[in-house]
Short mmCIF file of C-alpha atoms in Angstrom, two decimals:
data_model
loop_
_atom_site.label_atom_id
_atom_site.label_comp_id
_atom_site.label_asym_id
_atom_site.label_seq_id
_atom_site.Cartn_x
_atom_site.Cartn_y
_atom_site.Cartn_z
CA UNK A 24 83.45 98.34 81.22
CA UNK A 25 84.43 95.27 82.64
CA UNK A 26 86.99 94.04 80.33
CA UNK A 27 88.60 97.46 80.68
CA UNK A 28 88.53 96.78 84.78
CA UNK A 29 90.34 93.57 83.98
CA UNK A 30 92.64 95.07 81.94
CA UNK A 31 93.73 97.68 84.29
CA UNK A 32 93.46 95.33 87.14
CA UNK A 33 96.21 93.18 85.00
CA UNK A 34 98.48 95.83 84.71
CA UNK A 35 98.31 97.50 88.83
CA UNK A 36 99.12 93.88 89.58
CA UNK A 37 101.60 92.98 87.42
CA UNK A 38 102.91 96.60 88.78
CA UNK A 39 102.71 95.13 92.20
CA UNK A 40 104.39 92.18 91.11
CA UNK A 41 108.07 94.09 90.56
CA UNK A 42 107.89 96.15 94.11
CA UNK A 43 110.65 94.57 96.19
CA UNK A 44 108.95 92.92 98.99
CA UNK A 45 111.49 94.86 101.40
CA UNK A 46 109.72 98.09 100.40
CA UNK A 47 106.18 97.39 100.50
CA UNK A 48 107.26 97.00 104.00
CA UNK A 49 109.58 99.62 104.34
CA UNK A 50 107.06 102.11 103.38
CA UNK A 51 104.62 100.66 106.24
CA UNK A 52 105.83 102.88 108.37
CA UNK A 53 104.73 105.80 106.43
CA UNK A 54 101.01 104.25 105.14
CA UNK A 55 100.51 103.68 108.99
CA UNK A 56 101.44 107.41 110.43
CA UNK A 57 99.31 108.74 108.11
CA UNK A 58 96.39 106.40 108.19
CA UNK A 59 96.35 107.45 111.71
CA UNK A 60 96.50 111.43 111.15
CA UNK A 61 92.67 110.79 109.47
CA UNK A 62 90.67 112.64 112.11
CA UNK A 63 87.75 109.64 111.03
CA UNK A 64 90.67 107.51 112.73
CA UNK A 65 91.41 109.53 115.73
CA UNK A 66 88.03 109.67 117.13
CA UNK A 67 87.07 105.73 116.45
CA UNK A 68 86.10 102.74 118.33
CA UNK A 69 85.31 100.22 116.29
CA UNK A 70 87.41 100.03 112.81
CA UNK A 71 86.98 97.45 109.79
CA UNK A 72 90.80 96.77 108.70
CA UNK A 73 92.09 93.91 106.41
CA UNK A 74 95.64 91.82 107.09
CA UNK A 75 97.37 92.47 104.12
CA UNK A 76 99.21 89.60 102.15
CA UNK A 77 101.75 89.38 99.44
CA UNK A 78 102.07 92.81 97.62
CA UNK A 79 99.51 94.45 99.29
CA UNK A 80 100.16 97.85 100.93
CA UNK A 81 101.63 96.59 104.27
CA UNK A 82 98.97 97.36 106.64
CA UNK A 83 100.36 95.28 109.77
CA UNK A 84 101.76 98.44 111.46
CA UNK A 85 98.55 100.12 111.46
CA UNK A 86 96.26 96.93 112.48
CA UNK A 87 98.43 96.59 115.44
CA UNK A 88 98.47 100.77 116.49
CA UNK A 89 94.99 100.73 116.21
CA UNK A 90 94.52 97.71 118.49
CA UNK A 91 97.23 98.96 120.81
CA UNK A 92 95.46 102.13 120.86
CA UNK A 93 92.22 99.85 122.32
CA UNK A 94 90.33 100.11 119.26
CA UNK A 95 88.11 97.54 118.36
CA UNK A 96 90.06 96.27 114.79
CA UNK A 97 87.11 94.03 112.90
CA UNK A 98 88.88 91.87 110.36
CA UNK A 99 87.33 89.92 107.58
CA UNK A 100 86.90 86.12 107.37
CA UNK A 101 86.42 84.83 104.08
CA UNK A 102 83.76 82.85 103.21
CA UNK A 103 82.58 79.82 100.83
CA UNK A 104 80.83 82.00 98.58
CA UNK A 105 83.59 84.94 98.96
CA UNK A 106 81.09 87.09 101.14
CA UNK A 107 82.92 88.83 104.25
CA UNK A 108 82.34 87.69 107.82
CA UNK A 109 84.29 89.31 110.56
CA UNK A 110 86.11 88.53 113.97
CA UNK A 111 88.01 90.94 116.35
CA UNK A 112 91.55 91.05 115.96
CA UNK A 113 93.31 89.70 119.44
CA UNK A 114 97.04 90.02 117.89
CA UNK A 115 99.15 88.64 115.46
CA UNK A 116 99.65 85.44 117.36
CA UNK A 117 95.80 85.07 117.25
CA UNK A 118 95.85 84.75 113.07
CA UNK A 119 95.55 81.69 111.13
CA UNK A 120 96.42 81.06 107.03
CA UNK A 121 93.20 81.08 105.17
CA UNK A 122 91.77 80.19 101.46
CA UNK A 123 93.83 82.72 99.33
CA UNK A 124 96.79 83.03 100.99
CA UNK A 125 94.69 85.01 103.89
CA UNK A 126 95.26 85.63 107.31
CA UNK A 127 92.41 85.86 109.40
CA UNK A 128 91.12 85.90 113.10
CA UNK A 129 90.66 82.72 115.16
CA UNK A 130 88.43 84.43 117.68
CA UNK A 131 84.77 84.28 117.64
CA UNK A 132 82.65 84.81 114.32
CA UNK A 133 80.49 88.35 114.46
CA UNK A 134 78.53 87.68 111.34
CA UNK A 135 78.82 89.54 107.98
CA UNK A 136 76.43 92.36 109.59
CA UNK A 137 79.54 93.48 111.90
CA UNK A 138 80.99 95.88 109.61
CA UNK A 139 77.49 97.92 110.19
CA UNK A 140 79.20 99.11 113.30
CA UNK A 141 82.46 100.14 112.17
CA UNK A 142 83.38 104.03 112.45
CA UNK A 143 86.12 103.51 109.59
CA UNK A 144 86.17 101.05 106.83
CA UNK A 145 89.65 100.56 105.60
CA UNK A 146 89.32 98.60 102.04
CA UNK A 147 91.96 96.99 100.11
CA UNK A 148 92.26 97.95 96.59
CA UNK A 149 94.11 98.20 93.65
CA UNK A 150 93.67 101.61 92.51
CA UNK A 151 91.33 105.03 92.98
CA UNK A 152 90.31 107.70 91.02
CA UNK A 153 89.73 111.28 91.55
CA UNK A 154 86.26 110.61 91.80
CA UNK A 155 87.12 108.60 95.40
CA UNK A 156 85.93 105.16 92.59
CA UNK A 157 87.90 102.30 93.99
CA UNK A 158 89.03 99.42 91.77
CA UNK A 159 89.57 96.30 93.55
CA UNK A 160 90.64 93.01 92.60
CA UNK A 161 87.12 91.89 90.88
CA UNK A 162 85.60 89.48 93.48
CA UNK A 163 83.32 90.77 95.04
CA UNK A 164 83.67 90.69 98.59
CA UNK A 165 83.77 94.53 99.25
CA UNK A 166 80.73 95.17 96.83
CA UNK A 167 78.97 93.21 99.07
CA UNK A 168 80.22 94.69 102.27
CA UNK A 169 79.83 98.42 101.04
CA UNK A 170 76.23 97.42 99.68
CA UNK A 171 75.32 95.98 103.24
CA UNK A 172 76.84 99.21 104.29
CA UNK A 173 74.57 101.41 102.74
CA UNK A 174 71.41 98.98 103.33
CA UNK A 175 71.83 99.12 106.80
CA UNK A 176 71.80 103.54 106.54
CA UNK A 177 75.71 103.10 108.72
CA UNK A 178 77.97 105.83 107.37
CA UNK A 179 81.32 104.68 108.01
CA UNK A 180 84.44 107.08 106.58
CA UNK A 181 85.79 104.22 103.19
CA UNK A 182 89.01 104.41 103.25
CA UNK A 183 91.13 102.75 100.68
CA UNK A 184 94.77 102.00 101.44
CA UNK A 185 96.95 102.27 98.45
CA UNK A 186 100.71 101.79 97.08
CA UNK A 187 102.36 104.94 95.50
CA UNK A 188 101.35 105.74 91.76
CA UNK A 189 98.19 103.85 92.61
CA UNK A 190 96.13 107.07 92.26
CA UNK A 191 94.84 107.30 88.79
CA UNK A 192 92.85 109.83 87.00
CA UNK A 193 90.58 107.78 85.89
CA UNK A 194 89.17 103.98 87.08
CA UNK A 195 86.25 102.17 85.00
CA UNK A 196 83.76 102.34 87.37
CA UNK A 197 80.09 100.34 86.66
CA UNK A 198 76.42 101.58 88.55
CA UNK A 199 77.10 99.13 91.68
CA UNK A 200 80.38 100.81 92.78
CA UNK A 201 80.82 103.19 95.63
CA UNK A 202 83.09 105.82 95.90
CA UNK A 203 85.76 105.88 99.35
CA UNK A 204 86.10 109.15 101.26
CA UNK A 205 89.41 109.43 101.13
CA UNK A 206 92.66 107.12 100.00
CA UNK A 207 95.99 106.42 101.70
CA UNK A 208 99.49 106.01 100.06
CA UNK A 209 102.64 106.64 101.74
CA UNK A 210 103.03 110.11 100.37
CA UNK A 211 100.00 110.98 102.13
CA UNK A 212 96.23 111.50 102.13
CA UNK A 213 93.82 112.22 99.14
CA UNK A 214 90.24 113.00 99.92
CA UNK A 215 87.47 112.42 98.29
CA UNK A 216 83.61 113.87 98.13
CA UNK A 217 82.08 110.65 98.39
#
C-alpha cells in the first residue's frame, strides 16, 4: 500500500508541476466562493485553514474572507518533528517564510491541541476518493492532527481543498487514515459520508 501511495503521490505532483502558476490562482476565485457556500463554513467561528504554497490549490482568497468575515482562521506552524502547532492568522502582513517553503503566523503559539476547537478543518491534499480517503503528501503532519482530532471526541466538518481532476475513484488508503466530509475543487463541492 504504501509504495502504491508514493507512486500516485509522484504522479498528482508531477501533475501539479505543469499547471501554469497564473491559473492555480486564477481559479482561487472559484475554490474560495464555494468553500464558503459549505453550510459547516457559514455557521463557524473558529476554522483550521492552511496558507497554501507553490502549486497548491490557492487558498489565500478564502483565508482572508474567512478572517474578514471575523472568523477565528487557526493556521499551522510546523514543527521540528513535522507535528502541527497553530497560531491565529492576523493578515497577510503578519506571515513569515518557514522550513518548506511555508508561510506561517508570527502571532502567539496555541499549542498542537488548538485544532480541538476548530468547527471546520480545511486539509491540504493531493487527491480524494469517493470514499471521502484523502491522500496527502506522506508526512505526516495531518495524521497526527486528525488522530488528535478524534482522541480529543471534537467533530470538526474535514474538508479537503483540491485542484480539478484531483478527485479519483480510488486512493490507497492504509488502517490509520481518516476519511474528509466533503472535498473542494473549483468546479464545486463533493461530499462525502465520513
Amino acid at each position: 500500500m504504501a509504495a502504491e501511495k508514493r507512486a500516485l503521490r509522484r504522479a498528482l505532483l508531477a501533475a501539479r508541476a505543469h499547471l501554469p502558476e497564473d491559473g492555480v490562482h486564477r481559479v482561487a476565485g472559484a475554490l474560495a466562493r464555494h468553500a464558503l457556500e459549505l453550510p459547516e463554513l457559514a455557521g463557524a467561528r473558529t476554522v483550521a485553514a492552511y496558507v497554501s504554497v507553490g502549486r497548491e490549490p490557492d487558498t489565500r482568497a478564502l483565508v482572508d474572507e474567512l478572517h474578514w468575515r471575523g472568523v477565528r482562521v487557526l493556521l499551522p506552524v510546523l514543527l521540528p518533528d513535522d507535528d502541527l502547532d497553530w497560531a491565529a492568522y492576523e493578515g497577510a502582513e503578519f506571515l513569515s517564510p518557514a522550513r518548506r517553503g511555508l508561510l506561517e503566523p508570527t502571532g502567539p503559539r496555541l499549542g498542537p491541541q488548538a485544532v480541538t476547537g476548530a468547527e471546520v478543518v480545511l486539509l491540504p491534499g493531493l487527491a480524494v476518493d469517493r470514499r471521502g480517503m484523502r491522500l496527502g503528501r506522506g508526512g505526516g503532519s495531518y495524521d497526527r492532527v486528525l488522530a488528535r482530532i478524534e482522541a480529543s471526541g471534537a467533530a470538526p466538518a474535514l474538508v479537503v481543498l483540491l485542484h480539478s481532476g484531483e478527485y479519483l475513484r480510488r486512493v490507497p488508503a492504509e488502517p490509520h487514515d481518516r476519511p474528509v466530509h466533503a472535498a473542494v475543487t473549483p468546479e464545486g463541492v463533493h461530499r462525502f459520508t465520513a
